mmCIF file with all atom_site columns, C-alpha atoms and ligand atoms in Angstrom:
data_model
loop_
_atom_site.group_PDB
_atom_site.id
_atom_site.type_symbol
_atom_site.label_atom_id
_atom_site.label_alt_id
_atom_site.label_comp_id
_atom_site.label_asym_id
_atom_site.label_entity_id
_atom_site.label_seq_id
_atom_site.pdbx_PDB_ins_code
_atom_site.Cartn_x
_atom_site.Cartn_y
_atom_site.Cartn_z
_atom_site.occupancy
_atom_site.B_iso_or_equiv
_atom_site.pdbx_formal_charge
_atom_site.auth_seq_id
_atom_site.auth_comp_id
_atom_site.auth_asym_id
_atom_site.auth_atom_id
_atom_site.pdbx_PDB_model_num
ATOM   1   C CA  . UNK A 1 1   ? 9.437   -15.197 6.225   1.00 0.00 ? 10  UNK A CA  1
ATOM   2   C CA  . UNK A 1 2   ? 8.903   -13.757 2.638   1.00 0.00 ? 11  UNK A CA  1
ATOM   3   C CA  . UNK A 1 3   ? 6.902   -10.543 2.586   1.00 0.00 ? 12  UNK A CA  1
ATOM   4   C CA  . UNK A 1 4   ? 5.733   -8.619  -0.523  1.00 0.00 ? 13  UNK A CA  1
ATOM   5   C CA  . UNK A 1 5   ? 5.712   -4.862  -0.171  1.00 0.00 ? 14  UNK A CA  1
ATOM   6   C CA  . UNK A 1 6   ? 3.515   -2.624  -2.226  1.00 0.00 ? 15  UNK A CA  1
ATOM   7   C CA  . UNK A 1 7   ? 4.962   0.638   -2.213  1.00 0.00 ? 16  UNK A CA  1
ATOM   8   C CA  . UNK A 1 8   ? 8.369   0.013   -0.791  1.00 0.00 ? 17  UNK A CA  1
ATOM   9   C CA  . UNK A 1 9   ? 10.037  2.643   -3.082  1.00 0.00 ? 18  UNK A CA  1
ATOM   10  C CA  . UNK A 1 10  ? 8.368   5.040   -1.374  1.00 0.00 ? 19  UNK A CA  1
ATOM   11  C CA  . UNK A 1 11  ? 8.840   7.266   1.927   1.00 0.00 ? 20  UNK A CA  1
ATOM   12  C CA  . UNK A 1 12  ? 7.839   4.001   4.249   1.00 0.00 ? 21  UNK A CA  1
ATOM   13  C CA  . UNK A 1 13  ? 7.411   1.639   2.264   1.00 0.00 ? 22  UNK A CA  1
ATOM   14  C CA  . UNK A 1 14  ? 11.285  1.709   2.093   1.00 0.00 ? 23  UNK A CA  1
ATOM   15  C CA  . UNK A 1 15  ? 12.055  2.330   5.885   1.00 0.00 ? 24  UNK A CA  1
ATOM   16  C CA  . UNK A 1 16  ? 10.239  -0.942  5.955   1.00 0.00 ? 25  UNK A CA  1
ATOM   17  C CA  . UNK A 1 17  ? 11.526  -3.056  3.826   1.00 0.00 ? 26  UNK A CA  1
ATOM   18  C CA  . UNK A 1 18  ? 15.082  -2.445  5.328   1.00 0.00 ? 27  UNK A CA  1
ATOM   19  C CA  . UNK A 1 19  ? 14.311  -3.300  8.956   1.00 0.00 ? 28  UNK A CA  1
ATOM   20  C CA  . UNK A 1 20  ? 12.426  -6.871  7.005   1.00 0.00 ? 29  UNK A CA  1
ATOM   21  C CA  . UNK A 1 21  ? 15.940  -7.731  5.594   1.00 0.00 ? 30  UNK A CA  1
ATOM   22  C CA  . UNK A 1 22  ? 17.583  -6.765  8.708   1.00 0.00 ? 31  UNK A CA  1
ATOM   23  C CA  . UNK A 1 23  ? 15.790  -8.723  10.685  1.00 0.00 ? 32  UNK A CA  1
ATOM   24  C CA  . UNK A 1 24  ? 16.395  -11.454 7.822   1.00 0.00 ? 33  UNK A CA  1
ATOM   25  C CA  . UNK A 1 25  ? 13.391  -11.889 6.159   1.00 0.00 ? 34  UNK A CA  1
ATOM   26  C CA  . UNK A 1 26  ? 13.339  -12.156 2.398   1.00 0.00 ? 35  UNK A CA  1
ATOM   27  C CA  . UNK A 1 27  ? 11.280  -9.112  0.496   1.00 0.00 ? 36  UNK A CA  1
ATOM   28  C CA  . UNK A 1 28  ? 9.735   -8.294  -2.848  1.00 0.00 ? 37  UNK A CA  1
ATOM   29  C CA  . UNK A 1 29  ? 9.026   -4.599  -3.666  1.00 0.00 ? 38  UNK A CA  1
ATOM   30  C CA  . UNK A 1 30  ? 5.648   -3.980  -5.852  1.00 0.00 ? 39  UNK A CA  1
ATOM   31  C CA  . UNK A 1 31  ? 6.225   -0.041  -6.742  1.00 0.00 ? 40  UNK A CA  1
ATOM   32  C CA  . UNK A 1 32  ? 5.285   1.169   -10.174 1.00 0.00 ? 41  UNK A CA  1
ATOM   33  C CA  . UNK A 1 33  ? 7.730   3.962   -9.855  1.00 0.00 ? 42  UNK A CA  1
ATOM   34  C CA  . UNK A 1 34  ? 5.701   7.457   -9.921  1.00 0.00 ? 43  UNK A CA  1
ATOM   35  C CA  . UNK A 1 35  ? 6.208   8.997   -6.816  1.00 0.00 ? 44  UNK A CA  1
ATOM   36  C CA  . UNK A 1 36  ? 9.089   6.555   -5.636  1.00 0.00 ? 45  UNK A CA  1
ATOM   37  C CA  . UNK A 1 37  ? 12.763  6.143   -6.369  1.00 0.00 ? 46  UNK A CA  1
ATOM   38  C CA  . UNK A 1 38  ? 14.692  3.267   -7.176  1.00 0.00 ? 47  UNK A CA  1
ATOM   39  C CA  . UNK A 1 39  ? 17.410  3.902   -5.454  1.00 0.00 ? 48  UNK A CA  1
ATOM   40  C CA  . UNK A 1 40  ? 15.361  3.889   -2.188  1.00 0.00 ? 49  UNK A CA  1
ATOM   41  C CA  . UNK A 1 41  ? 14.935  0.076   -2.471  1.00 0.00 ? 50  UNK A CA  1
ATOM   42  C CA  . UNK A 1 42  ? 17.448  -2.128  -0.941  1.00 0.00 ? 51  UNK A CA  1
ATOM   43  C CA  . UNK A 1 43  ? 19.611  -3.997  -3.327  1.00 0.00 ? 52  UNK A CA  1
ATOM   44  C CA  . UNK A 1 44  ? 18.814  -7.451  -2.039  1.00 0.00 ? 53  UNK A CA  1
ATOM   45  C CA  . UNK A 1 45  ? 15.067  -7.030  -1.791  1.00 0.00 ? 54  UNK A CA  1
ATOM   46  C CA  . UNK A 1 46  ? 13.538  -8.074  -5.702  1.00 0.00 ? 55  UNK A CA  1
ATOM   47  C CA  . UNK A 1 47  ? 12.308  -4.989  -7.027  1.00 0.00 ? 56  UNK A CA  1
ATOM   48  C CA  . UNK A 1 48  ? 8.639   -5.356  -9.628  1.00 0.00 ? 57  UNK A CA  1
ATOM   49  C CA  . UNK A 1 49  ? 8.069   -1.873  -11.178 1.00 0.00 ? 58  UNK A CA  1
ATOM   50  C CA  . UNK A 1 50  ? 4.837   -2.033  -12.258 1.00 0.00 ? 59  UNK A CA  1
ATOM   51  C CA  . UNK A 1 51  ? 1.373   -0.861  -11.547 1.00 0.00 ? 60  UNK A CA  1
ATOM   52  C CA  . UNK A 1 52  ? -1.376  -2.258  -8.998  1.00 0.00 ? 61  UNK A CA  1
ATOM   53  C CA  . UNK A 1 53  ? -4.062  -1.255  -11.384 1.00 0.00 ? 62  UNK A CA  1
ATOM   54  C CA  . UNK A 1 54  ? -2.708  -4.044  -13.664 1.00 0.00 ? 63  UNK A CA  1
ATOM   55  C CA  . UNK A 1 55  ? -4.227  -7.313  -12.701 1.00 0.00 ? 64  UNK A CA  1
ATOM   56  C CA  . UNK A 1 56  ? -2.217  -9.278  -15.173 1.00 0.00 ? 65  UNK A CA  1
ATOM   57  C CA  . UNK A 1 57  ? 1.174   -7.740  -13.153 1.00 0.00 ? 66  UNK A CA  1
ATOM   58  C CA  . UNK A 1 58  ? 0.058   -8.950  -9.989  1.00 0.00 ? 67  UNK A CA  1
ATOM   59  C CA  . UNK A 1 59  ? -0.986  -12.232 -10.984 1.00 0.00 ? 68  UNK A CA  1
ATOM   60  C CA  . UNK A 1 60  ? 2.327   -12.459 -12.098 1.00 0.00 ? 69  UNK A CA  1
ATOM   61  C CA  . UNK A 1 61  ? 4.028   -11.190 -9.354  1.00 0.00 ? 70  UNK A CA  1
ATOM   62  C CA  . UNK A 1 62  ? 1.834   -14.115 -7.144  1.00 0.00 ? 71  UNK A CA  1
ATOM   63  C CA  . UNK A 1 63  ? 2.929   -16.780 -9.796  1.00 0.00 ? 72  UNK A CA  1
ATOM   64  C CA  . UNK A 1 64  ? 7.110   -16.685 -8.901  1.00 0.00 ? 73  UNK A CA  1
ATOM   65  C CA  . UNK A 1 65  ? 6.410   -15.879 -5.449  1.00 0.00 ? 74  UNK A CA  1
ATOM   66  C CA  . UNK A 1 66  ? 4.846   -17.450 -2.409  1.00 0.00 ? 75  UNK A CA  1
ATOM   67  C CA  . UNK A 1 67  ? 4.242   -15.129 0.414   1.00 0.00 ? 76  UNK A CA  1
ATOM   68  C CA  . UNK A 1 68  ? 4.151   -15.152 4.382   1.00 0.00 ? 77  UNK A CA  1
ATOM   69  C CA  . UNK A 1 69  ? 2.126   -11.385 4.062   1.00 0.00 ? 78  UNK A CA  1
ATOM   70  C CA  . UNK A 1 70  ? 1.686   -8.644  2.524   1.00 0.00 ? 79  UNK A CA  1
ATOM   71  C CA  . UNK A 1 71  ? 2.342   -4.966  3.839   1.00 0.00 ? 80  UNK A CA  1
ATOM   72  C CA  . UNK A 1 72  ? 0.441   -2.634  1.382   1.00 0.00 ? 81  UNK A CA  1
ATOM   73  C CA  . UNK A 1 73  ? 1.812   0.651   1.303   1.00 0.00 ? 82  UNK A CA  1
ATOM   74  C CA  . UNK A 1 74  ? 1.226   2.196   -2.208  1.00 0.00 ? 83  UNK A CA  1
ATOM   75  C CA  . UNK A 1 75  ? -1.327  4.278   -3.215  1.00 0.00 ? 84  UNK A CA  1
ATOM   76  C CA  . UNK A 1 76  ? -2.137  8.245   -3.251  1.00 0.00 ? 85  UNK A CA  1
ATOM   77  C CA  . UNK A 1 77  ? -1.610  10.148  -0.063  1.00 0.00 ? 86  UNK A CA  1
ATOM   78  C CA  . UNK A 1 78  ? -2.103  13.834  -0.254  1.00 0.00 ? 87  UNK A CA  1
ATOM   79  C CA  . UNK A 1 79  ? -5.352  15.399  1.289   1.00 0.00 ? 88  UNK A CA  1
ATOM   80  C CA  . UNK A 1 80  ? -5.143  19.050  -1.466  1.00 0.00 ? 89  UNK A CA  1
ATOM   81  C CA  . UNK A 1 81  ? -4.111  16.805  -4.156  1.00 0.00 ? 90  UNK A CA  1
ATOM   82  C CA  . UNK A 1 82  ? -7.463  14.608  -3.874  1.00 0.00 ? 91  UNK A CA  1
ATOM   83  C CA  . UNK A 1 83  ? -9.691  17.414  -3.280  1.00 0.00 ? 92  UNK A CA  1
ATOM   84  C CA  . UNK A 1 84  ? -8.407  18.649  -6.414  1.00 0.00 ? 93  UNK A CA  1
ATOM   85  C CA  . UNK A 1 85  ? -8.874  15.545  -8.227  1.00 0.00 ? 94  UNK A CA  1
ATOM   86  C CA  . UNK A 1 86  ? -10.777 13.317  -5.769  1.00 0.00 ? 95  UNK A CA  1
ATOM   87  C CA  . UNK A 1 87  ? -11.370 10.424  -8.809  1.00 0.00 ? 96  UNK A CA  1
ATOM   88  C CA  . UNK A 1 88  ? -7.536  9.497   -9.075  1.00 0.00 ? 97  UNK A CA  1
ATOM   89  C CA  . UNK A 1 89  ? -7.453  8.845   -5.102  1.00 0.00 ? 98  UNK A CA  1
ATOM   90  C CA  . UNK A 1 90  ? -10.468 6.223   -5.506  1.00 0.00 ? 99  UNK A CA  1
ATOM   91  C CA  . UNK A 1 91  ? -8.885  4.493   -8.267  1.00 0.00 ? 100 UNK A CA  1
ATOM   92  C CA  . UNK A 1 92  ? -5.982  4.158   -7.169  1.00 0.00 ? 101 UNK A CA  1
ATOM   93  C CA  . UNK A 1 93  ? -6.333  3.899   -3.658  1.00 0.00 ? 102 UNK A CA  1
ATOM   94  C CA  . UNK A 1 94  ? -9.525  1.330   -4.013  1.00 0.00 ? 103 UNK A CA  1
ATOM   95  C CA  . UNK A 1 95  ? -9.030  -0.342  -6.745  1.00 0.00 ? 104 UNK A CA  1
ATOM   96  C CA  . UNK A 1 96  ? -5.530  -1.260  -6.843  1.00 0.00 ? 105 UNK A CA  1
ATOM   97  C CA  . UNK A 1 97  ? -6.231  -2.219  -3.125  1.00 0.00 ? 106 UNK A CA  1
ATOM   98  C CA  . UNK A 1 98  ? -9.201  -4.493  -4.333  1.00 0.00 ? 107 UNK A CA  1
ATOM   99  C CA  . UNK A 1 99  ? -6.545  -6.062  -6.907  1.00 0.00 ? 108 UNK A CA  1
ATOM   100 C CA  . UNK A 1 100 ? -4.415  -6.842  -4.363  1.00 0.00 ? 109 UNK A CA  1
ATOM   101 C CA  . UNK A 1 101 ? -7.130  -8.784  -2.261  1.00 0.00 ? 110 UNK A CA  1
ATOM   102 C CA  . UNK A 1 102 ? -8.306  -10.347 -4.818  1.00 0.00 ? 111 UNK A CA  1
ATOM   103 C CA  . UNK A 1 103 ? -5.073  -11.956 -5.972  1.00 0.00 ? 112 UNK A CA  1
ATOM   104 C CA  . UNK A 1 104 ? -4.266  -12.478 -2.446  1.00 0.00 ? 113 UNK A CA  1
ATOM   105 C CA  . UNK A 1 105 ? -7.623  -14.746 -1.926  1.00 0.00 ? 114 UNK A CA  1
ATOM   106 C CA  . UNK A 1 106 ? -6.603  -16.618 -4.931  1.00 0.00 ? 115 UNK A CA  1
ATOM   107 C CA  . UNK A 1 107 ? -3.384  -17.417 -3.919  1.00 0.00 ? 116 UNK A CA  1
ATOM   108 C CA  . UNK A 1 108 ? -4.566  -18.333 -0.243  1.00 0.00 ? 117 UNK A CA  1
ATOM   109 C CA  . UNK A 1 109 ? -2.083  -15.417 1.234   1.00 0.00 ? 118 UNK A CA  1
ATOM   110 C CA  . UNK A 1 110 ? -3.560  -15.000 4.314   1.00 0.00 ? 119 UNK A CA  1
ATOM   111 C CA  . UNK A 1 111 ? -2.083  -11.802 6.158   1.00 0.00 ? 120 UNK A CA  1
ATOM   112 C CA  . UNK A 1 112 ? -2.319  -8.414  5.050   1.00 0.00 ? 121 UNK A CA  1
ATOM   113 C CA  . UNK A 1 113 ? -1.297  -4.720  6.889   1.00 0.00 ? 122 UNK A CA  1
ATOM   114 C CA  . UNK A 1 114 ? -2.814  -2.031  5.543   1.00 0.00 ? 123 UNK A CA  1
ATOM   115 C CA  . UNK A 1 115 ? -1.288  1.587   5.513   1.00 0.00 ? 124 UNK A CA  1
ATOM   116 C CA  . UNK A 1 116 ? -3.988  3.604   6.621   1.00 0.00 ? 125 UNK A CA  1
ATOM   117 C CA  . UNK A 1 117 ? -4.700  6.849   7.634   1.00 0.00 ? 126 UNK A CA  1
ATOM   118 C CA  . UNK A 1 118 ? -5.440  8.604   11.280  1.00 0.00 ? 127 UNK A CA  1
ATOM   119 C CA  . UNK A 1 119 ? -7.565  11.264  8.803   1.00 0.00 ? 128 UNK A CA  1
ATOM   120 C CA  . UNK A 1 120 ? -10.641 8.338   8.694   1.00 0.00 ? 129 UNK A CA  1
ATOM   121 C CA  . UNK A 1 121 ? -11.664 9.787   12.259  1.00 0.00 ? 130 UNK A CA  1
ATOM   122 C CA  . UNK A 1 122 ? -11.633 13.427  11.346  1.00 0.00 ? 131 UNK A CA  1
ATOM   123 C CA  . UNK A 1 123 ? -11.161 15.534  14.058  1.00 0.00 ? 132 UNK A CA  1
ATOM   124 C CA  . UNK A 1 124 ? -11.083 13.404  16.496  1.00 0.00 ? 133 UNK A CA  1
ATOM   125 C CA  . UNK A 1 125 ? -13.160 13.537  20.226  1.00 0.00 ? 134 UNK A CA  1
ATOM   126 C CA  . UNK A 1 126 ? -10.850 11.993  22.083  1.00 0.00 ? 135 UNK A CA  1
ATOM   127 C CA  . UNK A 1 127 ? -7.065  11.697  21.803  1.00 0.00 ? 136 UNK A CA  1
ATOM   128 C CA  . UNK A 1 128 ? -5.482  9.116   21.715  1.00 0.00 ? 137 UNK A CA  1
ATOM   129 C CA  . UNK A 1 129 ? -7.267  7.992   19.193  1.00 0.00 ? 138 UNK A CA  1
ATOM   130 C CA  . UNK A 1 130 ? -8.948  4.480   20.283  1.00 0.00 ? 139 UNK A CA  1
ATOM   131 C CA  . UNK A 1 131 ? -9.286  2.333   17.641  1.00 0.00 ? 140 UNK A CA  1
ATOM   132 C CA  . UNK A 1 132 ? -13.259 2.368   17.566  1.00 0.00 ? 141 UNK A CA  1
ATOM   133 C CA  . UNK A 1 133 ? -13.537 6.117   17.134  1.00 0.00 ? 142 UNK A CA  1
ATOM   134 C CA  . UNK A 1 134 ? -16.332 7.259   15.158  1.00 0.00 ? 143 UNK A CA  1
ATOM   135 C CA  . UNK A 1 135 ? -15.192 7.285   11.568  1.00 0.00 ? 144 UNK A CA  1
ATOM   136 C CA  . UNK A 1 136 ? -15.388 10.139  9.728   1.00 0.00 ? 145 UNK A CA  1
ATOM   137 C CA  . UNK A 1 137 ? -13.173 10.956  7.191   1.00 0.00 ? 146 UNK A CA  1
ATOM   138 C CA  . UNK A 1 138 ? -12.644 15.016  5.343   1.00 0.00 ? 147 UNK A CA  1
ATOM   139 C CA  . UNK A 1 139 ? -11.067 14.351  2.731   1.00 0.00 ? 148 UNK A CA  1
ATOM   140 C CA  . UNK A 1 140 ? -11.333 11.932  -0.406  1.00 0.00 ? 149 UNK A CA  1
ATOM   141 C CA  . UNK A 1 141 ? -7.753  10.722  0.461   1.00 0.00 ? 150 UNK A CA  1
ATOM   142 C CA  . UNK A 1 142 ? -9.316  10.132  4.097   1.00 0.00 ? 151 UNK A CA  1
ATOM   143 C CA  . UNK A 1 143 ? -12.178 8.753   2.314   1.00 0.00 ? 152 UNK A CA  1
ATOM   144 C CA  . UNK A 1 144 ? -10.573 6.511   -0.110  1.00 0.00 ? 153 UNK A CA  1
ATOM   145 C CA  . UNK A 1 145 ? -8.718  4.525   2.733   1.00 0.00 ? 154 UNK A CA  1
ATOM   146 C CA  . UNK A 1 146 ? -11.584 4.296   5.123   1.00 0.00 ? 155 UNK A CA  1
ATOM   147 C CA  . UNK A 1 147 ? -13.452 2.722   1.958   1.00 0.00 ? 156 UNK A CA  1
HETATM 148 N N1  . LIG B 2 .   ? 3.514   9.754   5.096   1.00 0.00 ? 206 LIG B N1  1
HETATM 149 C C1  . LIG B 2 .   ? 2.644   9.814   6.088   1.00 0.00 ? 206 LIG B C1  1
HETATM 150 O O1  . LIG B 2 .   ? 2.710   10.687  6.978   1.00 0.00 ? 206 LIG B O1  1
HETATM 151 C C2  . LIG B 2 .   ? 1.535   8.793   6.192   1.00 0.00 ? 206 LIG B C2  1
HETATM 152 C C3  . LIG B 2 .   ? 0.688   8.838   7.285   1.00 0.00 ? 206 LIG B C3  1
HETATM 153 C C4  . LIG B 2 .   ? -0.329  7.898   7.394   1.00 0.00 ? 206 LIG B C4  1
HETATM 154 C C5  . LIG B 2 .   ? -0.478  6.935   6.413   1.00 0.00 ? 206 LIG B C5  1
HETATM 155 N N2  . LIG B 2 .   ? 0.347   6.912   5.338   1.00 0.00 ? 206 LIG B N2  1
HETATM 156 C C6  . LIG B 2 .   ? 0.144   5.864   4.337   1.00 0.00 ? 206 LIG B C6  1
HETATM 157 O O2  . LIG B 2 .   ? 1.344   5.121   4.196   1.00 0.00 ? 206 LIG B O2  1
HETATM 158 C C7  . LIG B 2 .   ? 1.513   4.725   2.830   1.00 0.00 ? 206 LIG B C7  1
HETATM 159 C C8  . LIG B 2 .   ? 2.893   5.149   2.339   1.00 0.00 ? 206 LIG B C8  1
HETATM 160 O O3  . LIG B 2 .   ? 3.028   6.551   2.493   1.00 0.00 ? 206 LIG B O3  1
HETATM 161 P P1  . LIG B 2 .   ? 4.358   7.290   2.012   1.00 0.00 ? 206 LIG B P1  1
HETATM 162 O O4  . LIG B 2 .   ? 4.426   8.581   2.743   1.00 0.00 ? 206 LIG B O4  1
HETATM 163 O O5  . LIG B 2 .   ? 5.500   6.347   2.082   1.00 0.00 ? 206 LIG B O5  1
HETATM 164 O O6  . LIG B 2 .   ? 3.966   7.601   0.477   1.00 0.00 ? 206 LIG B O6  1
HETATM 165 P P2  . LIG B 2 .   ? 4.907   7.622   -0.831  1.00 0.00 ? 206 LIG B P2  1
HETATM 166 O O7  . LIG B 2 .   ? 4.166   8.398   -1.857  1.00 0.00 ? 206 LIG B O7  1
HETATM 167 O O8  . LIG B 2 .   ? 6.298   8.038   -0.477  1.00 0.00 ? 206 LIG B O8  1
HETATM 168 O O9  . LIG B 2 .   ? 4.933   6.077   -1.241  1.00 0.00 ? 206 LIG B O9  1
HETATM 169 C C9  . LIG B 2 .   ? 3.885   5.463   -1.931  1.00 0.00 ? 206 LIG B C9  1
HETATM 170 C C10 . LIG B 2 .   ? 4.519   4.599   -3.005  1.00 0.00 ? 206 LIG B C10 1
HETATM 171 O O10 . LIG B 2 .   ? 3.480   3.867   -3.664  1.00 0.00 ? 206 LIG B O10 1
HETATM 172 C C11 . LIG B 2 .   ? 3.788   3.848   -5.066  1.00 0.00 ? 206 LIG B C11 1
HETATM 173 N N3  . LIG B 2 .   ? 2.506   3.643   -5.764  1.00 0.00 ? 206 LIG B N3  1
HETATM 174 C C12 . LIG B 2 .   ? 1.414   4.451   -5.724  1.00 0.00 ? 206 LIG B C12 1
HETATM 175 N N4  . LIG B 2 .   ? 0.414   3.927   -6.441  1.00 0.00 ? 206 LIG B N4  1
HETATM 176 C C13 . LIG B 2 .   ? 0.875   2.770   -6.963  1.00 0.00 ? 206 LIG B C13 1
HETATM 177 C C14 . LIG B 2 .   ? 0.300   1.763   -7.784  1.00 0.00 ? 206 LIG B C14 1
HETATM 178 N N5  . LIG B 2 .   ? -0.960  1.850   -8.242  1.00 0.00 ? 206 LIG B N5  1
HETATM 179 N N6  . LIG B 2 .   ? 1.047   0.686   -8.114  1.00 0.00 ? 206 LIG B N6  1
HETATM 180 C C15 . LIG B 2 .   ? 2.332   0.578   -7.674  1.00 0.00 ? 206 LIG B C15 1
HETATM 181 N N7  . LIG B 2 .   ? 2.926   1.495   -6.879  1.00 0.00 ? 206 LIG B N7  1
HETATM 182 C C16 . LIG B 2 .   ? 2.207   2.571   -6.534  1.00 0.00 ? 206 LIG B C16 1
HETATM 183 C C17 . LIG B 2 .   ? 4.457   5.169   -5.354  1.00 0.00 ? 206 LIG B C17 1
HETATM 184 O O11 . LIG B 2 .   ? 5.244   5.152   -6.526  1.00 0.00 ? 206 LIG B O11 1
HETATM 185 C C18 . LIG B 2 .   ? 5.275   5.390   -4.078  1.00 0.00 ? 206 LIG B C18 1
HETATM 186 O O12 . LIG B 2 .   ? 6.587   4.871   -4.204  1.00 0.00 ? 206 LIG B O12 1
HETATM 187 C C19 . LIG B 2 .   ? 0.379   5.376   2.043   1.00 0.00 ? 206 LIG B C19 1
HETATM 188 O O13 . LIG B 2 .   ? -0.607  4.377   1.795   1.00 0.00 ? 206 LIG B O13 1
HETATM 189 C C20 . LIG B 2 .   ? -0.154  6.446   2.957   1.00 0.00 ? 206 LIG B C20 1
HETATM 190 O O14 . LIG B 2 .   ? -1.534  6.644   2.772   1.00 0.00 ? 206 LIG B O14 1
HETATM 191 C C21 . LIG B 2 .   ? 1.349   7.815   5.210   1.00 0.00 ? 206 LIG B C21 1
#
């Protein structure tokens, strides 16, 4: 299977795209670079640096490769940062998400995991945390993902 990970230079993102290629699947790494490291991405995965926010990247990205899914991991992800500056976390988080999607219908690429976050239920009423909790997020990070 061929899988395209957004944000695999990052913290998970690259945790993920080594047990992929262990488990022998092929993987492509969309990371643009500004809170991830290079050197975090496996060798034999193909490594895009560029930026979801660019449509024309992605469309390129989609053009040399056919994909089984897509595990999107990039994005903003700190609660005091986006209360701070609460616009970067919906353009980045939304948008670039929204690029994704939208290159993904055109391409007919059918399966997509998104990297949310538990902070869309708040504080929570019951833990665990079922799935149909009552959303409701604190945070514009929180905020941006439930969106
Ligand atoms: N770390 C956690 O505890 C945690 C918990 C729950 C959910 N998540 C979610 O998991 C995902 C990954 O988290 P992480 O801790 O690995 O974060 P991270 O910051 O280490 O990784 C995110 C990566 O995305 C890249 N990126 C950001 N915006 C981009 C863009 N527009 N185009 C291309 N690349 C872009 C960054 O350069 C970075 O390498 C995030 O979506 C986060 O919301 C993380």
């Amino acid at each position: 299977m061929k899988y395209l990970i957004t944000g695999g230079a990052g913290y998970i993102g690259s945790f993920m795209v080594k047990r992929l290629l262990e488990k022998g699947d092929e993987v492509v790494v969309i990371d643009n670079l500004e809170r991830g490291h290079e050197e975090a991405v496996e060798k034999s995965a193909i490594l895009y640096t560029g930026n979801l926010l660019d449509k024309e990247f992605i469309t390129k990205v989609f053009l040399e490769n056919k994909f089984d899914g897509v595990i999107h991991f990039a994005g903003f992800i700190s609660m005091g940062e986006s209360m701070e500056n609460p616009y970067i976390y919906f353009q980045n988080n939304v948008f670039s998400s929204l690029n994704l999607i939208e290159e993904m219908i055109k391409t007919n690429t059918n399966n997509l995991i998104f990297s949310s976050t538990a902070g869309v239920y708040g504080n929570p009423t019951t833990i665990p945390i079922p799935e149909d909790h009552p959303k409701n997020p604190e945070n514009p990070y929180s905020e941006s993902k439930l969106m």
